[in-house]
Amino acid sequence: AQGSCVCWDPAMANRTDPLARSVHGTNPQHMIEKIVRSRIYGCTYWKEHCFGLTAESIVDKAMDLDYYAGTYGGFRKPSKFLCLVLKCLQIQPDKEIIIEFIKNEDYKYVRVLGAFYLRLVGRALDIYQYLEPLLNDYRKIRERGLDGKYKITHVDEIIWDLLNKDTLCDVALPHLPKRTTLEDQQLLSERISVLEDDLDDEMSEDDFQPQPPSHPPPPPDAPE
């Protein structure tokens, strides 16, 4: 008898876990639009490093991440980060695993991956509950732009984007009710940030608009 071998089967490798629940009324993988999914399915990293990943083993790949991005370059190559986001959508890890990603203080890219995934699939209350504390995480993150060049951003800036923007990393983010709406419904208590707590009372509530975090530029020759 011939020995068995494991062959690459695109239909099998790209299929959503049959036990996965729908997200926002659709196949979880459809949270990433088709053209971007197709690029991910065709890239080497997806075929060689994401095939066979489980909810437990995906954390090892996340620990190896060294930059954050959507797609980049003239051919809009998908980043490893975006590949792992799609893999999470495909296999749908338990909520407890994703919360552990978010609470991981040792590996900042694991934390960002968990936050990004929760923003795509989570309930509004969970998103605010688990992501807002990360607004106090000021660690540096390497971000790769559309031109393929790197720049420095920070964990809190990414979290602010997740809570306030409509699109991030070439992914359309699901509608998120405004925090004030949930406060009015008494579903969330008012959040006072570290910075807001130090502000004078001169600014009225009507004058305040959420602003992205601001970080001073590093001094010359400062290590990244």
CSV table of C-alpha atoms in Angstrom, one decimal:
chain,number,residue,atom,x,y,z
A,1,ALA,CA,0.0,0.0,0.0
A,2,GLN,CA,1.2,3.5,-0.7
A,3,GLY,CA,2.1,5.7,2.2
A,4,SER,CA,-0.3,8.5,3.0
A,5,CYS,CA,0.8,12.1,2.6
A,6,VAL,CA,-0.5,15.5,3.7
A,7,CYS,CA,-1.3,17.6,0.6
A,8,TRP,CA,-2.3,21.2,0.3
A,9,ASP,CA,-6.0,21.3,-0.4
A,10,PRO,CA,-7.1,24.9,-0.8
A,11,ALA,CA,-10.8,24.1,-0.3
A,12,MET,CA,-10.0,22.5,3.0
A,13,ALA,CA,-7.3,25.0,4.1
A,14,ASN,CA,-9.5,28.0,3.5
A,15,ARG,CA,-12.8,26.6,4.8
A,16,THR,CA,-14.4,28.1,7.9
A,17,ASP,CA,-14.6,25.7,10.9
A,18,PRO,CA,-18.0,24.0,10.5
A,19,LEU,CA,-18.6,24.5,14.3
A,20,ALA,CA,-18.0,28.3,14.0
A,21,ARG,CA,-20.9,30.5,14.8
A,22,SER,CA,-21.9,33.3,12.4
A,23,VAL,CA,-20.7,36.8,13.2
A,24,HIS,CA,-22.9,39.8,12.6
A,25,GLY,CA,-25.1,37.4,10.5
A,26,THR,CA,-22.4,36.2,8.2
A,27,ASN,CA,-19.6,33.7,7.8
A,28,PRO,CA,-16.8,35.0,10.1
A,29,GLN,CA,-14.3,35.1,7.4
A,30,HIS,CA,-16.5,37.5,5.4
A,31,MET,CA,-15.6,40.1,8.0
A,32,ILE,CA,-12.6,40.6,5.6
A,33,GLU,CA,-13.7,41.5,2.1
A,34,LYS,CA,-13.3,39.0,-0.7
A,35,ILE,CA,-10.4,40.6,-2.6
A,36,VAL,CA,-8.3,40.8,0.6
A,37,ARG,CA,-9.2,37.2,1.6
A,38,SER,CA,-8.1,36.1,-1.9
A,39,ARG,CA,-4.7,37.7,-1.5
A,40,ILE,CA,-4.3,36.1,1.9
A,41,TYR,CA,-5.3,32.6,0.6
A,42,GLY,CA,-2.7,33.0,-2.1
A,43,CYS,CA,0.2,34.2,0.0
A,44,THR,CA,3.1,32.0,1.1
A,45,TYR,CA,2.7,32.7,4.8
A,46,TRP,CA,-0.9,31.5,4.8
A,47,LYS,CA,0.0,28.3,3.0
A,48,GLU,CA,3.1,27.5,4.9
A,49,HIS,CA,2.5,28.8,8.4
A,50,CYS,CA,-1.2,29.1,9.0
A,51,PHE,CA,-2.3,25.7,7.7
A,52,GLY,CA,-3.4,23.5,10.6
A,53,LEU,CA,-3.2,26.1,13.2
A,54,THR,CA,-5.5,25.7,16.2
A,55,ALA,CA,-6.8,28.1,18.8
A,56,GLU,CA,-4.0,27.0,21.1
A,57,SER,CA,-1.1,27.0,18.5
A,58,ILE,CA,-1.9,30.3,16.9
A,59,VAL,CA,-0.5,32.2,19.9
A,60,ASP,CA,3.0,30.9,18.9
A,61,LYS,CA,2.7,32.5,15.5
A,62,ALA,CA,1.4,35.7,17.2
A,63,MET,CA,4.4,35.8,19.5
A,64,ASP,CA,6.7,35.8,16.4
A,65,LEU,CA,5.1,38.9,14.9
A,66,ASP,CA,7.4,41.9,14.7
A,67,TYR,CA,5.1,44.5,13.0
A,68,TYR,CA,1.5,45.4,12.5
A,69,ALA,CA,-0.1,46.1,9.2
A,70,GLY,CA,-2.9,45.3,6.7
A,71,THR,CA,-1.7,45.0,3.2
A,72,TYR,CA,1.3,46.8,1.8
A,73,GLY,CA,3.4,47.4,-1.4
A,74,GLY,CA,2.4,47.8,-5.0
A,75,PHE,CA,0.8,44.4,-5.1
A,76,ARG,CA,-0.9,44.9,-1.7
A,77,LYS,CA,0.8,41.9,-0.1
A,78,PRO,CA,-1.1,40.8,3.1
A,79,SER,CA,0.8,41.1,6.3
A,80,LYS,CA,1.4,38.2,8.7
A,81,PHE,CA,-0.7,40.1,11.2
A,82,LEU,CA,-3.7,40.2,8.8
A,83,CYS,CA,-3.2,36.5,7.9
A,84,LEU,CA,-3.5,35.7,11.6
A,85,VAL,CA,-6.6,37.8,12.0
A,86,LEU,CA,-8.2,35.8,9.2
A,87,LYS,CA,-7.1,32.6,10.8
A,88,CYS,CA,-8.8,33.6,14.0
A,89,LEU,CA,-12.0,34.3,12.1
A,90,GLN,CA,-11.7,30.9,10.4
A,91,ILE,CA,-11.2,28.8,13.5
A,92,GLN,CA,-13.0,31.0,16.0
A,93,PRO,CA,-11.1,30.6,19.2
A,94,ASP,CA,-13.1,30.5,22.5
A,95,LYS,CA,-13.7,33.9,24.0
A,96,GLU,CA,-11.5,33.0,27.0
A,97,ILE,CA,-8.5,32.4,24.7
A,98,ILE,CA,-8.9,35.8,23.1
A,99,ILE,CA,-9.2,37.5,26.5
A,100,GLU,CA,-5.9,35.9,27.4
A,101,PHE,CA,-4.4,37.3,24.3
A,102,ILE,CA,-5.7,40.8,25.3
A,103,LYS,CA,-4.4,40.4,28.8
A,104,ASN,CA,-1.0,39.2,27.7
A,105,GLU,CA,1.5,41.8,29.0
A,106,ASP,CA,4.6,40.1,27.7
A,107,TYR,CA,3.9,40.0,24.0
A,108,LYS,CA,2.4,43.3,22.7
A,109,TYR,CA,1.6,41.9,19.2
A,110,VAL,CA,-0.4,39.1,20.8
A,111,ARG,CA,-2.3,41.7,22.7
A,112,VAL,CA,-3.0,43.8,19.6
A,113,LEU,CA,-4.1,40.7,17.6
A,114,GLY,CA,-6.6,39.7,20.3
A,115,ALA,CA,-7.9,43.3,20.5
A,116,PHE,CA,-8.3,43.5,16.7
A,117,TYR,CA,-10.2,40.2,16.6
A,118,LEU,CA,-12.5,41.0,19.5
A,119,ARG,CA,-13.3,44.3,17.8
A,120,LEU,CA,-14.5,42.3,14.7
A,121,VAL,CA,-16.6,39.7,16.5
A,122,GLY,CA,-17.3,41.0,20.0
A,123,ARG,CA,-20.3,42.6,21.7
A,124,ALA,CA,-20.1,46.3,22.2
A,125,LEU,CA,-19.9,45.9,26.0
A,126,ASP,CA,-17.1,43.4,25.8
A,127,ILE,CA,-15.2,45.6,23.3
A,128,TYR,CA,-15.3,48.6,25.7
A,129,GLN,CA,-14.6,46.5,28.7
A,130,TYR,CA,-11.5,44.7,27.4
A,131,LEU,CA,-10.1,47.3,25.0
A,132,GLU,CA,-10.4,50.5,27.0
A,133,PRO,CA,-7.8,49.4,29.6
A,134,LEU,CA,-5.3,49.1,26.8
A,135,LEU,CA,-5.5,52.8,26.2
A,136,ASN,CA,-3.0,53.0,29.1
A,137,ASP,CA,-0.5,50.7,27.2
A,138,TYR,CA,2.0,53.1,25.6
A,139,ARG,CA,4.5,50.5,24.3
A,140,LYS,CA,5.9,51.0,20.8
A,141,ILE,CA,4.6,49.0,17.8
A,142,ARG,CA,6.2,48.8,14.4
A,143,GLU,CA,3.6,49.6,11.8
A,144,ARG,CA,4.1,48.9,8.1
A,145,GLY,CA,2.4,51.4,5.8
A,146,LEU,CA,0.9,50.9,2.3
A,147,ASP,CA,4.3,51.9,0.8
A,148,GLY,CA,5.9,49.1,2.7
A,149,LYS,CA,7.9,51.5,5.0
A,150,TYR,CA,7.9,51.1,8.7
A,151,LYS,CA,7.0,53.7,11.3
A,152,ILE,CA,6.5,53.7,15.0
A,153,THR,CA,3.0,53.7,16.5
A,154,HIS,CA,1.9,52.7,20.0
A,155,VAL,CA,-0.5,50.1,21.4
A,156,ASP,CA,-2.9,52.8,22.8
A,157,GLU,CA,-3.1,54.5,19.4
A,158,ILE,CA,-4.1,51.3,17.7
A,159,ILE,CA,-6.8,50.7,20.4
A,160,TRP,CA,-8.0,54.3,19.9
A,161,ASP,CA,-8.3,53.5,16.2
A,162,LEU,CA,-10.2,50.3,16.9
A,163,LEU,CA,-12.7,52.2,19.1
A,164,ASN,CA,-13.2,55.2,16.8
A,165,LYS,CA,-12.4,54.4,13.1
A,166,ASP,CA,-14.6,52.6,10.5
A,167,THR,CA,-11.7,50.9,8.7
A,168,LEU,CA,-8.4,49.6,9.9
A,169,CYS,CA,-5.7,47.4,8.2
A,170,ASP,CA,-7.9,47.1,5.1
A,171,VAL,CA,-10.8,45.8,7.2
A,172,ALA,CA,-14.2,47.4,7.6
A,173,LEU,CA,-14.9,47.5,11.3
A,174,PRO,CA,-18.5,46.6,12.4
A,175,HIS,CA,-20.6,49.5,13.7
A,176,LEU,CA,-19.8,50.2,17.3
A,177,PRO,CA,-22.3,52.2,19.4
A,178,LYS,CA,-20.9,55.3,20.9
A,179,ARG,CA,-19.8,55.0,24.5
A,180,THR,CA,-22.1,57.8,25.5
A,181,THR,CA,-25.1,55.9,24.1
A,182,LEU,CA,-24.3,52.9,26.3
A,183,GLU,CA,-23.8,55.2,29.3
A,184,ASP,CA,-27.2,56.8,28.7
A,185,GLN,CA,-28.7,53.3,28.7
A,186,GLN,CA,-26.8,52.6,31.9
A,187,LEU,CA,-25.0,49.7,30.3
A,188,LEU,CA,-21.6,51.3,30.9
A,189,SER,CA,-20.3,53.5,33.7
A,190,GLU,CA,-18.6,56.7,32.8
A,191,ARG,CA,-14.9,56.3,32.0
A,192,ILE,CA,-12.4,58.8,33.4
A,193,SER,CA,-9.0,58.5,31.8
A,194,VAL,CA,-5.8,59.3,33.5
A,195,LEU,CA,-5.4,62.5,31.4
A,196,GLU,CA,-9.0,63.6,31.7
A,197,ASP,CA,-8.7,63.3,35.5
A,198,ASP,CA,-6.0,66.0,35.4
A,199,LEU,CA,-7.9,68.4,33.2
A,200,ASP,CA,-9.4,71.6,34.7
A,201,ASP,CA,-13.1,71.9,34.6
A,202,GLU,CA,-12.9,74.8,32.2
A,203,MET,CA,-13.8,72.7,29.2
A,204,SER,CA,-17.5,71.9,29.0
A,205,GLU,CA,-18.8,68.5,28.1
A,206,ASP,CA,-20.1,69.9,24.8
A,207,ASP,CA,-16.7,71.2,23.8
A,208,PHE,CA,-15.0,67.8,24.3
A,209,GLN,CA,-14.4,65.6,21.3
A,210,PRO,CA,-12.4,62.3,21.5
A,211,GLN,CA,-8.9,62.8,20.2
A,212,PRO,CA,-6.3,60.2,19.2
A,213,PRO,CA,-3.4,59.7,21.7
A,214,SER,CA,-0.5,62.0,21.2
A,215,HIS,CA,3.1,60.8,21.8
A,216,PRO,CA,6.1,63.2,21.8
A,217,PRO,CA,8.7,62.3,19.2
A,218,PRO,CA,11.7,60.4,20.6
A,219,PRO,CA,14.9,62.4,21.2
A,220,PRO,CA,17.6,62.1,18.5
A,221,ASP,CA,19.4,58.7,18.6
A,222,ALA,CA,16.9,57.3,21.0
A,223,PRO,CA,16.5,53.5,20.6
A,224,GLU,CA,13.2,52.3,19.2
